[in-house]
CSV table of C-alpha atoms in Angstrom, one decimal:
chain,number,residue,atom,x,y,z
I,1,UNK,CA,0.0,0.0,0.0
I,2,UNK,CA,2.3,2.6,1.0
I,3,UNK,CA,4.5,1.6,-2.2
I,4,UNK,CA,2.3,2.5,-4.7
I,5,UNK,CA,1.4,5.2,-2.5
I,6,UNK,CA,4.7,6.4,-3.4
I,7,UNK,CA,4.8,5.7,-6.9
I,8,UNK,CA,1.2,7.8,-7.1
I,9,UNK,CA,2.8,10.8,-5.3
I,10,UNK,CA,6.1,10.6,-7.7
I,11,UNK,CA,4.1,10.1,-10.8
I,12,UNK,CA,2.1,13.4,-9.4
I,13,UNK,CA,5.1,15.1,-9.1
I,14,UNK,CA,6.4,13.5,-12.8
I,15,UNK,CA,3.5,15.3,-14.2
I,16,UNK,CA,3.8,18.3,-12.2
I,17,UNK,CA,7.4,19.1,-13.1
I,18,UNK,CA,6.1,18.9,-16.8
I,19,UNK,CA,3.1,20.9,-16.4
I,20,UNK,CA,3.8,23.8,-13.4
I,21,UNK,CA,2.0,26.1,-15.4
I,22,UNK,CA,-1.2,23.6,-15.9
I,23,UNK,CA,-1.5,22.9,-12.2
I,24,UNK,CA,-0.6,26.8,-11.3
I,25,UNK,CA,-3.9,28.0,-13.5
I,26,UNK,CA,-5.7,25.4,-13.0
I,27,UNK,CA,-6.0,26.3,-8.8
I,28,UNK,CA,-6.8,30.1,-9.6
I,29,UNK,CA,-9.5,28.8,-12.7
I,30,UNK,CA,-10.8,26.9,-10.1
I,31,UNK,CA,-10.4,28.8,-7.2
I,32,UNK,CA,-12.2,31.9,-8.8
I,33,UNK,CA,-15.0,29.7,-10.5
I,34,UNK,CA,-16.1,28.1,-6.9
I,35,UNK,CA,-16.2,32.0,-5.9
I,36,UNK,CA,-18.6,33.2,-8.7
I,37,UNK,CA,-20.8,30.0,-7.8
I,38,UNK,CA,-20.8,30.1,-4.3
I,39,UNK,CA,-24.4,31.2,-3.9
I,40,UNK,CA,-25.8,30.0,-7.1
I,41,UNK,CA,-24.3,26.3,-6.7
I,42,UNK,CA,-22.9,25.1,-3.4
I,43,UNK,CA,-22.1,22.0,-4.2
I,44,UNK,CA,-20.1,22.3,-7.7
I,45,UNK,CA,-18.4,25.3,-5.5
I,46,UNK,CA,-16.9,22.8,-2.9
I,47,UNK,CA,-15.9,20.5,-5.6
I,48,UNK,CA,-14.4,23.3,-7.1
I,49,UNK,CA,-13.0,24.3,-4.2
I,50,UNK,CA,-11.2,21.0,-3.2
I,51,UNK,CA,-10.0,20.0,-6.6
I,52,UNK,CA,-8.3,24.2,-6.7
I,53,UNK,CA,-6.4,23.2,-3.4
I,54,UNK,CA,-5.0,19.8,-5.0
I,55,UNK,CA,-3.6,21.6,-7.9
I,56,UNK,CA,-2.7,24.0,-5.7
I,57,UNK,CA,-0.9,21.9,-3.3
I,58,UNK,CA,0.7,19.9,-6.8
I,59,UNK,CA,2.1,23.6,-8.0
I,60,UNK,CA,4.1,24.2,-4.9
I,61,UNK,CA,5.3,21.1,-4.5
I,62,UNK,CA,6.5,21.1,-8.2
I,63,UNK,CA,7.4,24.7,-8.0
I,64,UNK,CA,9.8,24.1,-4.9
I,65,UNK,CA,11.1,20.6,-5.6
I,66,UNK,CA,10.9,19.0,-9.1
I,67,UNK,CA,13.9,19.9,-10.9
I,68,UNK,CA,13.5,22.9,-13.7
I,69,UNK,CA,14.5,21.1,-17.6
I,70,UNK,CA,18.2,21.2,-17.7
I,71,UNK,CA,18.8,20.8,-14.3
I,72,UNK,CA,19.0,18.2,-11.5
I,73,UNK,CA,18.5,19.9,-8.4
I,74,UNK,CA,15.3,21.2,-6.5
I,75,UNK,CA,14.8,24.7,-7.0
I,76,UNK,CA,14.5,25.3,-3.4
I,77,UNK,CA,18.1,25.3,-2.8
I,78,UNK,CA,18.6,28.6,-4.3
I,79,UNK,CA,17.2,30.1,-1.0
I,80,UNK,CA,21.0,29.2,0.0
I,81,UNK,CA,22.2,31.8,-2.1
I,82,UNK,CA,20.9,34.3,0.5
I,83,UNK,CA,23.0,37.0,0.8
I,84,UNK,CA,21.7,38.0,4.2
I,85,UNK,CA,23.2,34.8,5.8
I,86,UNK,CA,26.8,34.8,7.2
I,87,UNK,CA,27.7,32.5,4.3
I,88,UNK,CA,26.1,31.5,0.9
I,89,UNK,CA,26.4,28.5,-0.6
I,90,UNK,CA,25.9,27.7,-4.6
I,91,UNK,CA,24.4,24.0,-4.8
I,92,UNK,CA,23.4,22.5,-8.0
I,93,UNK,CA,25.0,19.5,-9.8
I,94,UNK,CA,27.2,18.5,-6.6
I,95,UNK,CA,28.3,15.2,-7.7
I,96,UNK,CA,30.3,15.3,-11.1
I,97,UNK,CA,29.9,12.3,-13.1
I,98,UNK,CA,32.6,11.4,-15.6
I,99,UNK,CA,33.5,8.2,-17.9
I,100,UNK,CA,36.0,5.6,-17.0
I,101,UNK,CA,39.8,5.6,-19.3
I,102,UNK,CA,38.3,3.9,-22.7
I,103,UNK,CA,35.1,2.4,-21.5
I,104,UNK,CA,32.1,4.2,-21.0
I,105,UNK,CA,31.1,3.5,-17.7
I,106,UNK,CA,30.0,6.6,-15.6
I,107,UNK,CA,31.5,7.2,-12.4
I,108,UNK,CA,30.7,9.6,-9.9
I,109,UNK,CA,34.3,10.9,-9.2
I,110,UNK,CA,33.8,14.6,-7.2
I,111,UNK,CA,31.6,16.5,-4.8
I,112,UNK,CA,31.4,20.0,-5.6
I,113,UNK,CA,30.3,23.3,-4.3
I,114,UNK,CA,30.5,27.1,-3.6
I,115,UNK,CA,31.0,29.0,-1.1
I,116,UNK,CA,30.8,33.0,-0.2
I,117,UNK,CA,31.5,34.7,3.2
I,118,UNK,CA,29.2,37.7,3.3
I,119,UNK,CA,30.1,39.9,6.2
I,120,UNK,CA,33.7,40.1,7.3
I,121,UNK,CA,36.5,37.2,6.8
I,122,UNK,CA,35.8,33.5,8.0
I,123,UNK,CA,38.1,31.3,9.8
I,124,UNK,CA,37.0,27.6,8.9
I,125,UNK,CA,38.2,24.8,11.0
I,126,UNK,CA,37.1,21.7,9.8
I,127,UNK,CA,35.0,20.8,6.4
I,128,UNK,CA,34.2,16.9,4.9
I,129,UNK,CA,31.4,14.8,4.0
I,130,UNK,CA,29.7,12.2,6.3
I,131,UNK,CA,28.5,9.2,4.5
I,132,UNK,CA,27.4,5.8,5.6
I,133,UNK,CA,30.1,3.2,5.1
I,134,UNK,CA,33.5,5.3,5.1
I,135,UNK,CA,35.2,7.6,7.0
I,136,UNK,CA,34.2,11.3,6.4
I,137,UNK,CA,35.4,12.6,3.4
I,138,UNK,CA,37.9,15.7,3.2
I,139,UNK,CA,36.6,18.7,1.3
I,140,UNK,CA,38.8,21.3,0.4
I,141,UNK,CA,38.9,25.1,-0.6
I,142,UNK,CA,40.1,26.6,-3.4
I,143,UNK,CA,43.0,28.9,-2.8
I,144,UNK,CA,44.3,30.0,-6.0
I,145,UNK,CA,45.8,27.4,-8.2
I,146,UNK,CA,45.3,25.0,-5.3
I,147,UNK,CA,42.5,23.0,-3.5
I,148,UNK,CA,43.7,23.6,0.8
I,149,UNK,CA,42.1,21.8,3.3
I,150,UNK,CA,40.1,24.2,6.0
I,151,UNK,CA,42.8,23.3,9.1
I,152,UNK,CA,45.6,24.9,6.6
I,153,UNK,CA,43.5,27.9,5.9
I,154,UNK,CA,43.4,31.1,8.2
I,155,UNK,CA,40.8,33.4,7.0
I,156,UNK,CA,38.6,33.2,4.2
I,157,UNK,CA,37.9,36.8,2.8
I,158,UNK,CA,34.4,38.2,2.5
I,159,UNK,CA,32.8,39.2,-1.1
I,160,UNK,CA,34.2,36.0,-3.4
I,161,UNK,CA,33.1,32.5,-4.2
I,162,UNK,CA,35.3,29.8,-4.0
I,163,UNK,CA,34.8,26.3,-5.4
I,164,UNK,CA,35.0,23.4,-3.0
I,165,UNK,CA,35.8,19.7,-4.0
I,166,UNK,CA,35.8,16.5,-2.3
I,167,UNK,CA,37.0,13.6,-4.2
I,168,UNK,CA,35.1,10.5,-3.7
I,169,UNK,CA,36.9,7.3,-4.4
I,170,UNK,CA,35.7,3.8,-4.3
I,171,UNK,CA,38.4,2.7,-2.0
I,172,UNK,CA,39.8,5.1,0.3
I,173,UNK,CA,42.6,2.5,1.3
I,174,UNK,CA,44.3,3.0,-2.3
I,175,UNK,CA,45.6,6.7,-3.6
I,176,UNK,CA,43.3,8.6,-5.7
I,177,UNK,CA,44.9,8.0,-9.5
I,178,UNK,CA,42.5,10.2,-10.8
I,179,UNK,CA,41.4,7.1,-13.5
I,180,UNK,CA,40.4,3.7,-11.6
I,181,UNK,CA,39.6,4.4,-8.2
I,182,UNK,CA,36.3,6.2,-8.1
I,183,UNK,CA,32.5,4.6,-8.0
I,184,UNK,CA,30.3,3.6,-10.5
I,185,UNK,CA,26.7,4.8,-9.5
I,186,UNK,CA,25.6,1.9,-8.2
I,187,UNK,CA,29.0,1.3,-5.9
I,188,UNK,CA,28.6,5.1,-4.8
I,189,UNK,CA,25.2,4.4,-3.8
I,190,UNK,CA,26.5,1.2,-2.2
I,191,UNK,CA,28.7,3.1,-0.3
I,192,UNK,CA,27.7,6.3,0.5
I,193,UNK,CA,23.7,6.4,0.4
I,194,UNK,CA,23.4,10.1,1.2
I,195,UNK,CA,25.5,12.6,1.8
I,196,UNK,CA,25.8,15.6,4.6
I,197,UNK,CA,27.8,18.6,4.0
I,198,UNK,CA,29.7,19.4,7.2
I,199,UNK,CA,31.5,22.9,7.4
I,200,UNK,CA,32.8,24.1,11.1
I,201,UNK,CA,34.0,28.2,11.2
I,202,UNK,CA,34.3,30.4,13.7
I,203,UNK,CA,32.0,29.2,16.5
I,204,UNK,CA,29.6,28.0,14.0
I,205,UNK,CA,28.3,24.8,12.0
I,206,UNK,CA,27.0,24.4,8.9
I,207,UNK,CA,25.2,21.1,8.1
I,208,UNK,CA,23.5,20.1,4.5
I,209,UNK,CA,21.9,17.0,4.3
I,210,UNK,CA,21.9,15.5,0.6
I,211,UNK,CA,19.3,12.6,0.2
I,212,UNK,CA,19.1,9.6,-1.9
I,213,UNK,CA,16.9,10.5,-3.7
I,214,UNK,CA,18.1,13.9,-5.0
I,215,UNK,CA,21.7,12.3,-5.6
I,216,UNK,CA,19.8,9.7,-7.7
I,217,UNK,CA,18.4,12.2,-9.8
I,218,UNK,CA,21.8,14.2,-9.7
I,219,UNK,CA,23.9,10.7,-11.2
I,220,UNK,CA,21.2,10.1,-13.6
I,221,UNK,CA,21.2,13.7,-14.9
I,222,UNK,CA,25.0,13.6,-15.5
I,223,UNK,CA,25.0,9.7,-16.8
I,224,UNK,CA,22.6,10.7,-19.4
I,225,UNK,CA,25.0,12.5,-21.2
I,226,UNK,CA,27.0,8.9,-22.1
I,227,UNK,CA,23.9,7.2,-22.8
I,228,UNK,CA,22.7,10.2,-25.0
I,229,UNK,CA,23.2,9.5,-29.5
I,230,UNK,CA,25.9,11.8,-30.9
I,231,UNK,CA,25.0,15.2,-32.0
I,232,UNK,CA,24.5,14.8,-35.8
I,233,UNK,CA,26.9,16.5,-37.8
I,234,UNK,CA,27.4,18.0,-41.7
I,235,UNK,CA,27.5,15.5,-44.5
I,236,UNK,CA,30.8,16.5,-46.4
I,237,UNK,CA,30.6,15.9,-50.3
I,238,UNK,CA,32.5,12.6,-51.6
I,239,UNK,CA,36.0,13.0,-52.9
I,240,UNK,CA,35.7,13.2,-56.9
């Protein structure tokens, strides 16, 4: 029961990610209608009424969490961007998915982010990943030509964004040779599940919970790109 439960509710939102705009005018068509009735027709009015708060309730859902087209992350996470909070963050594709040396096998290789101190400098202390199955995993801050980890840095200055990486292998044992030892999608999801975003500064923590489900639709956004045909391209005339 509570499965297809589920797979009602994500069809829903399937439809809703297509359609925004349906649902959207749909709940003030109907809203309005079961206003101009009200008196005349009671009954059709509540009808009305209860099918405008559905699509209602369909077009904020969609609107906050169903990923725009050409994207892969809710659109919610933009509230992050805040520049009234002490420190912004830029979300969107996090996990970078790449294809193995000479076989096209996606892997999910990276973690990546952004990061902007708003008022006055930082000082970060400690910044990694907690997953489920391995240790935490460092992420480090850009400092010119160079990823540093947060203990090595002193201050981070107000007023820039600077990229943030975490390199996620499949076997933390081994040394990161930047072509065999990351995870496929389904060993990433073996191994890491979901993902929280840990960054300690000041006298302060940040926390980000990333869940399964929106890494899922993160991995599949990027591993469409292999699976995708190859853009056609101009016929050239034949040699005479």
């Amino acid at each position: 029961m509570f499965k297809q439960a589920s797979a009602a509710v994500g069809h829903i939102t399937n439809v809703a990610s297509a359609y925004t705009w349906l649902s959207g005018g749909s709940a003030l068509t109907s809203f309005l209608a079961a206003y101009n009735w009200w008196e005349s027709n009671p009954r059709l009015s509540t009808f009305l009424l209860v099918l405008g708060i559905e699509a209602a309730l369909i077009f904020i859902y969609a609107l906050t969490f169903v990923p725009r087209p050409g994207t892969c992350w809710p659109p919610f996470w933009v509230g992050y961007l805040n520049p009234l909070r002490q420190v912004s963050w830029r979300f969107g594709c996090v996990l970078q998915v790449d294809k193995l040396p000479s076989v096209r096998t996606p892997i999910v290789y990276e973690f990546c982010c952004g990061l902007r101190a708003n008022r006055g400098a930082i000082k970060p202390k400690r910044f990694y990943l907690e997953a489920r199955g391995v240790p935490n995993v460092p992420v480090k801050i850009q400092c010119g030509p160079t990823f540093e980890s947060a203990e090595n840095i002193e201050e981070i200055p107000s007023g820039t964004w600077f990229l943030c990486s975490a390199r996620l292998l499949r076997d933390y044992r081994a040394p990161d040779d930047g072509k065999t030892n990351h995870p496929t999608s389904e060993e990433f999801f073996q191994n890491y599940d979901e993902l929280t975003l840990v960054f300690e500064y000041d006298e302060k923590i940040f926390k980000k919970r990333f869940r399964r489900a929106t890494l899922l639709k993160i991995v599949q956004f990027g591993s469409e790109r292999f699976a995708a045909p190859a853009p056609k391209q101009p016929k050239l005339k034949a040699a005479e």
